[in-house]
Tab-separated table of C-alpha atoms in Angstrom:
chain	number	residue	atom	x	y	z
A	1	UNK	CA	14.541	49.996	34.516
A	2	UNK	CA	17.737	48.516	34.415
A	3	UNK	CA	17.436	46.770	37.827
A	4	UNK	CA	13.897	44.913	36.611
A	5	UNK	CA	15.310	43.654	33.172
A	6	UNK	CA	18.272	42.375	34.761
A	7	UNK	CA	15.901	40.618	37.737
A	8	UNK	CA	13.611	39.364	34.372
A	9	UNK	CA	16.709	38.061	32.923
A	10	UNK	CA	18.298	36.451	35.961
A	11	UNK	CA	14.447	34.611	36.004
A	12	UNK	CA	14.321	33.564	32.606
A	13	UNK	CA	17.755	32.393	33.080
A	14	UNK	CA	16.785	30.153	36.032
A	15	UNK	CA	14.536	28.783	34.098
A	16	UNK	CA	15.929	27.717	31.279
A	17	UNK	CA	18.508	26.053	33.212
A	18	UNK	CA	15.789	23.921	35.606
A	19	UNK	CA	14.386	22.893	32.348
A	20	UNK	CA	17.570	21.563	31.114
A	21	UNK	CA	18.789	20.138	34.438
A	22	UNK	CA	15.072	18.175	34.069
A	23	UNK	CA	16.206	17.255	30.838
A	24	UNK	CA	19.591	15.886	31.596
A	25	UNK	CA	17.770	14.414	34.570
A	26	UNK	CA	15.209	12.365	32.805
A	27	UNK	CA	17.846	11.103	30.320
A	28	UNK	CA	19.178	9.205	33.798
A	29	UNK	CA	16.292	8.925	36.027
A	30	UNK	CA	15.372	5.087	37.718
A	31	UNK	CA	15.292	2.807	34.294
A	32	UNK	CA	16.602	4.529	31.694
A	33	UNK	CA	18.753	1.598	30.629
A	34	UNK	CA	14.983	0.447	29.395
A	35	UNK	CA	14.735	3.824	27.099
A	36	UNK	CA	16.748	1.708	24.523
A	37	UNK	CA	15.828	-1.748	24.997
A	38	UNK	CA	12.555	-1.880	22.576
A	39	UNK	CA	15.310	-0.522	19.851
A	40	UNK	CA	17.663	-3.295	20.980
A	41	UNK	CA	15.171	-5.295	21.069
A	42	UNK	CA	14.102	-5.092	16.604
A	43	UNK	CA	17.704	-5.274	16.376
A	44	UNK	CA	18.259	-8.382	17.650
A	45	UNK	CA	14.967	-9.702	16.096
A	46	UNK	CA	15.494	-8.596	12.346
A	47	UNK	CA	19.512	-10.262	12.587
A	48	UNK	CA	17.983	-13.619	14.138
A	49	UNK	CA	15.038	-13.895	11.470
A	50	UNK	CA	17.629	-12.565	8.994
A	51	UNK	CA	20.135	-15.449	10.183
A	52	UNK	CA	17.468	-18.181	10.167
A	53	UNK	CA	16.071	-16.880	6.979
A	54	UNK	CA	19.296	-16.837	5.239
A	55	UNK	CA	20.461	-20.238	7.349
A	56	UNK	CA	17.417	-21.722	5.734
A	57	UNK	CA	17.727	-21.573	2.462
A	58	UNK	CA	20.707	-23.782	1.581
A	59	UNK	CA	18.699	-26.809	2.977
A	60	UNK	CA	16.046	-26.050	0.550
A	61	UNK	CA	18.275	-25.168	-2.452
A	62	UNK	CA	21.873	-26.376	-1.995
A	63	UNK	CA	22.781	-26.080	-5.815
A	64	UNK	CA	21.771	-22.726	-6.691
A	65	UNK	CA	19.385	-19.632	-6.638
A	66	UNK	CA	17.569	-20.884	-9.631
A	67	UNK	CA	13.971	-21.518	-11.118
A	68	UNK	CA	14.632	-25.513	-10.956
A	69	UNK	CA	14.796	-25.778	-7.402
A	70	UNK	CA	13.381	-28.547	-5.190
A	71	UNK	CA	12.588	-27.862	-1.606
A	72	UNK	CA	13.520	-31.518	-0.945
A	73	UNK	CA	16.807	-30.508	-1.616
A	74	UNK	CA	17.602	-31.922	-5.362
A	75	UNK	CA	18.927	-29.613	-8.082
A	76	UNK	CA	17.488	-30.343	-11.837
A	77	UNK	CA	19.599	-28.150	-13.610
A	78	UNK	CA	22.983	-26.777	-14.921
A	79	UNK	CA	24.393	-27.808	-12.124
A	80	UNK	CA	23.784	-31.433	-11.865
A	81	UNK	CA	21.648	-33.289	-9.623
A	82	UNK	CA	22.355	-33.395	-5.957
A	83	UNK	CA	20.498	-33.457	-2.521
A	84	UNK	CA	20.277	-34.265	0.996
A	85	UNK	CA	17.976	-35.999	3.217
A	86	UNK	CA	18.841	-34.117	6.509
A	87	UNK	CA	21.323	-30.844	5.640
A	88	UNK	CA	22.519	-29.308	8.919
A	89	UNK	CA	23.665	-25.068	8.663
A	90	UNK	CA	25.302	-22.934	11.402
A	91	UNK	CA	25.640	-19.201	10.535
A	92	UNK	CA	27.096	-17.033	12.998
A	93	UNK	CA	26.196	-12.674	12.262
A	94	UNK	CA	27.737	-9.477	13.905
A	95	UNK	CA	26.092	-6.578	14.111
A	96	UNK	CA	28.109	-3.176	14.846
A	97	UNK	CA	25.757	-0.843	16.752
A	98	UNK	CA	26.386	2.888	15.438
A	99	UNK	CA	23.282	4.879	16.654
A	100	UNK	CA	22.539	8.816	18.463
A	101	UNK	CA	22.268	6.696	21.719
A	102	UNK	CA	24.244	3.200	21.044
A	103	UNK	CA	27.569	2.393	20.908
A	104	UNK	CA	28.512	-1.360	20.524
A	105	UNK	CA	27.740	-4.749	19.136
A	106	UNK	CA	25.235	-7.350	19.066
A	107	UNK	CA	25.858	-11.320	17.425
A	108	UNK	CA	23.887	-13.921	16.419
A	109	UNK	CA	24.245	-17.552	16.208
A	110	UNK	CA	21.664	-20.596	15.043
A	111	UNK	CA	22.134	-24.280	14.129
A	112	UNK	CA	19.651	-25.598	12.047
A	113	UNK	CA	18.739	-29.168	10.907
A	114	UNK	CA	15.916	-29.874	7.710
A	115	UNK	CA	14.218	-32.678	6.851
A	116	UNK	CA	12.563	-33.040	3.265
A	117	UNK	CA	8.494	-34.115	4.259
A	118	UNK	CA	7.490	-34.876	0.289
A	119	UNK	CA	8.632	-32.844	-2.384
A	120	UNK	CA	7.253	-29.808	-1.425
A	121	UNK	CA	7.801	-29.118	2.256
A	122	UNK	CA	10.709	-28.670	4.200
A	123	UNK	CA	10.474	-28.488	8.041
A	124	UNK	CA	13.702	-27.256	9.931
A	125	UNK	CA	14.596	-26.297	13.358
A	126	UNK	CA	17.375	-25.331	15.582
A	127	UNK	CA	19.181	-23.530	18.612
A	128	UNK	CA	19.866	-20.001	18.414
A	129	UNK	CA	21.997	-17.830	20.364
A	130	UNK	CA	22.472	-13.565	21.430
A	131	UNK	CA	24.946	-11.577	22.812
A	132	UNK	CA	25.014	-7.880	23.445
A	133	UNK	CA	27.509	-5.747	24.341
A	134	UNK	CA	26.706	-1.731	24.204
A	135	UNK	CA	27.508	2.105	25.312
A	136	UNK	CA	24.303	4.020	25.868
A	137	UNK	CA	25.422	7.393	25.160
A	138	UNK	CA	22.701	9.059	26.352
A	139	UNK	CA	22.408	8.406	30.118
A	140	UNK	CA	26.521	7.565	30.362
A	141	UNK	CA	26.217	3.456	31.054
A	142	UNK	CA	25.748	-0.019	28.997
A	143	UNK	CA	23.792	-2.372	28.837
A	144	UNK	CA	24.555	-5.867	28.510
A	145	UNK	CA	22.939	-9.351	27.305
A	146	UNK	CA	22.900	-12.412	26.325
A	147	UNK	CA	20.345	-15.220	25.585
A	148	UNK	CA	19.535	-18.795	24.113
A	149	UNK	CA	15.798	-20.286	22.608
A	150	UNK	CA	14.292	-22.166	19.668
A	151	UNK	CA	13.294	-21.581	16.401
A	152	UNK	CA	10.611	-24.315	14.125
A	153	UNK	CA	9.662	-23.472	10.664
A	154	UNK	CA	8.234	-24.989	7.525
A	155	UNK	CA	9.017	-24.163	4.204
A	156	UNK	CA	6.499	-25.032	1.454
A	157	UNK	CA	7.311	-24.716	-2.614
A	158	UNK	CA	4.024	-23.177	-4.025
A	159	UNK	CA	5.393	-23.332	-7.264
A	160	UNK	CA	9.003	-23.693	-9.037
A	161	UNK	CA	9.737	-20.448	-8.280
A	162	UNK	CA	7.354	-18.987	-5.082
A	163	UNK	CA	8.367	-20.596	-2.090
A	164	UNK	CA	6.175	-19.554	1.400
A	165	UNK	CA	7.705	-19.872	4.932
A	166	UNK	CA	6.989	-19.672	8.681
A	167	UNK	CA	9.458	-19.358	11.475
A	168	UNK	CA	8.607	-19.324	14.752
A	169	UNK	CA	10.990	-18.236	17.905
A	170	UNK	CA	11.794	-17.829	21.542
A	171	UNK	CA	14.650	-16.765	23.590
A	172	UNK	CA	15.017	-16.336	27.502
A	173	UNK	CA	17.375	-13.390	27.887
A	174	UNK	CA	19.456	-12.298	30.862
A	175	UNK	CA	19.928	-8.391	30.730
A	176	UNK	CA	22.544	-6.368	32.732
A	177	UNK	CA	22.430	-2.679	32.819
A	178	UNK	CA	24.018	0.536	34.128
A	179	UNK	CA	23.392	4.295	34.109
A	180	UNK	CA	25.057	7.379	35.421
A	181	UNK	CA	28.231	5.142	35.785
A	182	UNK	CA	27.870	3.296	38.468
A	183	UNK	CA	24.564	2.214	39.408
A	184	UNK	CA	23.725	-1.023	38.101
A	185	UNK	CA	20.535	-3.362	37.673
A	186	UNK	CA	19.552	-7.027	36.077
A	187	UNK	CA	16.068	-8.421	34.455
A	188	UNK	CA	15.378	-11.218	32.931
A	189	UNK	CA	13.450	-11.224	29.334
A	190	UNK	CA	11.005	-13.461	27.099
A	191	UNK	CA	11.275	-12.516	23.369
A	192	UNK	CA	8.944	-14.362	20.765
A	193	UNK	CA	8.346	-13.389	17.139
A	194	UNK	CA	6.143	-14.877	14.424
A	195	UNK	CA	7.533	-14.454	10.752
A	196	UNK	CA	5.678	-15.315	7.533
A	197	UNK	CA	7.369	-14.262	4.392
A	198	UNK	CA	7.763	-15.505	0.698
A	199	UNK	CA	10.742	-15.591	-1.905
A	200	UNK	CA	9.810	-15.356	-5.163
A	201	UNK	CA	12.794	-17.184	-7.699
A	202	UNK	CA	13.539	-15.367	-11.090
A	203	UNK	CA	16.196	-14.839	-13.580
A	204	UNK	CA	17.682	-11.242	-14.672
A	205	UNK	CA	19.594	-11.818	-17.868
A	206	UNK	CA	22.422	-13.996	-16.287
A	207	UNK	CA	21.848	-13.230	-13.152
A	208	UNK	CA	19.743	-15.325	-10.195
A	209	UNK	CA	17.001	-13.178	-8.807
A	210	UNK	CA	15.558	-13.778	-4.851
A	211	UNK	CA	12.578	-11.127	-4.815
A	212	UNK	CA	11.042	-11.341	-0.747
A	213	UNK	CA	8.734	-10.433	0.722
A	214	UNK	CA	6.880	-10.615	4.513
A	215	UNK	CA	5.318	-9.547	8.156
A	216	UNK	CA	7.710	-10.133	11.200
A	217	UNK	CA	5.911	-9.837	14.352
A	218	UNK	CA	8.425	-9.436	18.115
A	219	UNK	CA	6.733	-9.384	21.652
A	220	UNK	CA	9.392	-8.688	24.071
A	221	UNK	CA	8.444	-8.818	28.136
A	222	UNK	CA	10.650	-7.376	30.379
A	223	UNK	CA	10.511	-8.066	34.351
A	224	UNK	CA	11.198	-5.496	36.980
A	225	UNK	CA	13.964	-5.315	38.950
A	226	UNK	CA	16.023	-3.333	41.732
A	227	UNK	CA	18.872	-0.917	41.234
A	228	UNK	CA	21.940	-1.015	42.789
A	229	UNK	CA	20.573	2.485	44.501
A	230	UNK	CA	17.593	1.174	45.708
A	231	UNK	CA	15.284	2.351	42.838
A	232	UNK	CA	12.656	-0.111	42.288
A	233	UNK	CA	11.830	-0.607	38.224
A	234	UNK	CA	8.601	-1.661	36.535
A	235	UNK	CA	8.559	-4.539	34.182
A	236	UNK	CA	7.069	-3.926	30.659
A	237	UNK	CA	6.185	-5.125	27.496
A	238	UNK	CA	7.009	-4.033	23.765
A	239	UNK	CA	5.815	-5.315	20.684
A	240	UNK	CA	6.273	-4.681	17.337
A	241	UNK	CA	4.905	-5.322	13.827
A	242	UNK	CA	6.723	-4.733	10.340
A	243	UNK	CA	6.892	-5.385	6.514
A	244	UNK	CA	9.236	-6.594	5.142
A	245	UNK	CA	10.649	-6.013	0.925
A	246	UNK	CA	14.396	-8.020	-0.284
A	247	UNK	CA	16.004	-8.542	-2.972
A	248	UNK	CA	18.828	-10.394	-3.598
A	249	UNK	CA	20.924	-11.197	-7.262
A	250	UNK	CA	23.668	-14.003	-7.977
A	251	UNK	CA	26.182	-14.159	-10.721
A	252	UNK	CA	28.012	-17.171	-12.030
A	253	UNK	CA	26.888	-21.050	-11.963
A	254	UNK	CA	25.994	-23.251	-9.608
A	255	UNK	CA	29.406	-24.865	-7.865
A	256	UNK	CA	31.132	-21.596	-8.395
A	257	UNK	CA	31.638	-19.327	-5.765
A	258	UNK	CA	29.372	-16.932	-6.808
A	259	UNK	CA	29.387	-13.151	-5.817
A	260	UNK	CA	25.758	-11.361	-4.929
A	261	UNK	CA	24.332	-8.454	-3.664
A	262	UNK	CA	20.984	-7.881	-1.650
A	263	UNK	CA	19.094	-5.014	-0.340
A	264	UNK	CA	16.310	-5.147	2.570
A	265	UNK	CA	13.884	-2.634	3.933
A	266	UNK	CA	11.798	-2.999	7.132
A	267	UNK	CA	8.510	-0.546	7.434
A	268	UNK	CA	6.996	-0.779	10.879
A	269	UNK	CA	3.025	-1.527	10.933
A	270	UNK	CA	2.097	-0.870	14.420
A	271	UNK	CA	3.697	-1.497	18.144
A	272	UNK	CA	4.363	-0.058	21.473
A	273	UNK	CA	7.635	0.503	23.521
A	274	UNK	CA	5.208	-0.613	26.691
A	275	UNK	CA	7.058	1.933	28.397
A	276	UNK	CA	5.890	4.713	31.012
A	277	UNK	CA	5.694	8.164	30.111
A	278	UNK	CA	8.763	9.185	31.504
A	279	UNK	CA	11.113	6.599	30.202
A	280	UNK	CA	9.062	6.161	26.301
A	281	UNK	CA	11.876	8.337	24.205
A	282	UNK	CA	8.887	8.934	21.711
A	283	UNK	CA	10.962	8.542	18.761
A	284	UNK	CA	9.874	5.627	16.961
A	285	UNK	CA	11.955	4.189	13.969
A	286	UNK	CA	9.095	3.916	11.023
A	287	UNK	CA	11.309	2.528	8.516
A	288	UNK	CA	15.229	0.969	8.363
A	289	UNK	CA	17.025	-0.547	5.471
A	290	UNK	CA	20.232	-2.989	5.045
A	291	UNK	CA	22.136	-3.367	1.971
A	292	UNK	CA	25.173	-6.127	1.822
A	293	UNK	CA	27.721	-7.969	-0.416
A	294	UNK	CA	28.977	-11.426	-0.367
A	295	UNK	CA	30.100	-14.740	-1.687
A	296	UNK	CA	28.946	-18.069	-1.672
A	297	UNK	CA	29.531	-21.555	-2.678
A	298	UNK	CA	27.662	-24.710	-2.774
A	299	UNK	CA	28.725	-28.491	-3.600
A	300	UNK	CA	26.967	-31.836	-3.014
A	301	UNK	CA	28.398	-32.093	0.411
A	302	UNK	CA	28.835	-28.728	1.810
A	303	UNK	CA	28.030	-24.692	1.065
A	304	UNK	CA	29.694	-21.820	2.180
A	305	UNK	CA	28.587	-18.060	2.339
A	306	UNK	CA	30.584	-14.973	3.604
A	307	UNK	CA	29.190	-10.899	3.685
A	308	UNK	CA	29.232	-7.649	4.742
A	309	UNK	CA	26.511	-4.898	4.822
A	310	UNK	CA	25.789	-1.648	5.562
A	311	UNK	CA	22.422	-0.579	8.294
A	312	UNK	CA	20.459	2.604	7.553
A	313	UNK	CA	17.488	4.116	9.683
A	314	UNK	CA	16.421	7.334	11.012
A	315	UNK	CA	19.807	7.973	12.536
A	316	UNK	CA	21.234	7.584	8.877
A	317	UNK	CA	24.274	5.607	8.967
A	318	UNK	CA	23.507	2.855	12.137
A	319	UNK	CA	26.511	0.482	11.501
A	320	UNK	CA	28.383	-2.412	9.515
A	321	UNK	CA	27.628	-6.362	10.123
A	322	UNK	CA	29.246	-9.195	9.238
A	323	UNK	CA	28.385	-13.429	8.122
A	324	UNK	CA	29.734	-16.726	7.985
A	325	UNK	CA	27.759	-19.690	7.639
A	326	UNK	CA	28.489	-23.304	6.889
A	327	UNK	CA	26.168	-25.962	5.475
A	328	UNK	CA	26.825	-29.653	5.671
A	329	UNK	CA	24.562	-32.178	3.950
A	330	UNK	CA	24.375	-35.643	5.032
């Protein structure tokens, strides 16, 4: 009796640990560097569209967050009367990552230059710019990036206080990975994303009110590559679509430096990781959420903005980031 529970156990036993070993296992098997790189991927996407977004909006409303805005640039209210013909912002954004499976950072930089086309639309473009720098916890390497592309938009004022925008983007991204600690890999990358979103401009006692709102849309394609082992790695494709709600309030005048506060959530629509069975970590984020704190100030000639905010998702807690941007108007 004794002999045949002890043989069941030692069985059961074996088990249990094969299972595990295949679980430890998969978390490093050929390509698990790509396990994380759809999440990396609507990380870097939401702080670019965020930056260009946010690096945006002084060329359409240098003087304040007010009703009495112009998207030509021009001011008609208690803060004078003042404009620009071609207003040029760079914004620069940190992002720390603080995830179950990421440990590291991720910035973003754009330049963008307007130009007023009537009194309604604004068309801007720039450079933008990606580096990444992270710990993946879960298969004991890192993954590392960086990347340059394009952004166009045009921002239309529907009204004095609904104003409608389009961005669209694309980077070319070099990745470098590692897993297990030593054996390494590189791919190359094609992001695009398509964002359409509105800001709707209102006043809360005596405070400026931003209410947003929007669809983001991020294709990323990954190509194959070779590890340092030997492995040979299939290229794929993610994609992703998601909602977006803001909100965003100023205090003081126009000239001031002017504290605010805003609050984002993202819901995801629909999308795919494009990965295989074995590498797809099946745990898809379906919502995440940012809330932040900052300053800015805006003159005729020049507008400055500084912040701070906190990143929340399914992991709770996911990390602090950090702005500075600079507008000039010539």
């Amino acid at each position: 009796m004794l002999h045949r529970l002890a043989t069941r156990m030692t069985a059961f036993l074996g088990v249990a640990l094969l299972c595990a070993a295949g679980i430890a296992h998969a978390d490093n098997i050929p390509g698990s560097p790509a396990q994380v790189v759809p999440e990396l991927t609507e990380a870097a996407a939401d702080l670019q569209v965020r930056s260009i977004k946010d690096n945006m909006r002084p060329l359409r409303e240098p003087g304040s967050a007010g009703i009495s805005i112009s998207t030509s640039g021009v001011v008609d209210g208690i803060g004078g009367s003042f404009g620009a013909e071609m207003p040029l912002a760079l914004r620069l954004d940190y992002r720390d990552l603080d995830t179950d499976r990421l440990d590291g950072s991720l910035m973003a930089g754009s330049v963008l230059l307007g130009r007023a086309i009537g009194d309604r639309t604004l068309l801007f473009g720039g450079l933008m710019t990606e580096r990444l720098d992270t710990d993946t916890l879960y298969n004991n390497g890192w993954i590392e990036a960086q990347g340059l592309g394009l952004a166009l938009g045009l921002d239309y004022r529907a009204s004095d206080r609904l104003f409608l925008t389009g961005i669209l983007g694309h980077m070319a991204l070099d990745y470098d990975v590692s897993r297990n600690g030593g054996i390494t890999g590189s791919f190359d990358a094609r992001r695009t994303f398509l964002d359409l979103s509105g800001d709707y401009l209102t006043r809360a006692g005596k405070a400026d009110l931003i209410l947003g709102f929007g669809l983001l849309y991020v294709t990323q394609k990954n190509d194959g590559y070779a590890e340092s082992g030997g492995a040979l790695v299939d290229g794929f494709t993610s994609d992703r679509l998601t909602g977006k709600l803001s909100a965003r309030t100023f205090w003081g005048q126009p000239g001031d430096m002017r504290p605010y506060v805003d609050a984002e959530g993202f819901f995801r629509l629909s999308g795919s990781t494009g990965l295989p069975t074995a590498l797809d970590p099946g745990d898809e984020a379906d919502w995440s959420a940012r809330l932040g704190v900052g300053v800015q100030q805006s003159t005729s000639g020049s507008g400055f903005d500084a912040g701070i905010g906190a990143n929340f998702g399914d992991d709770a807690f996911e990390g602090l980031d950090a702005k500075l941007r600079y507008t000039l108007r010539f």
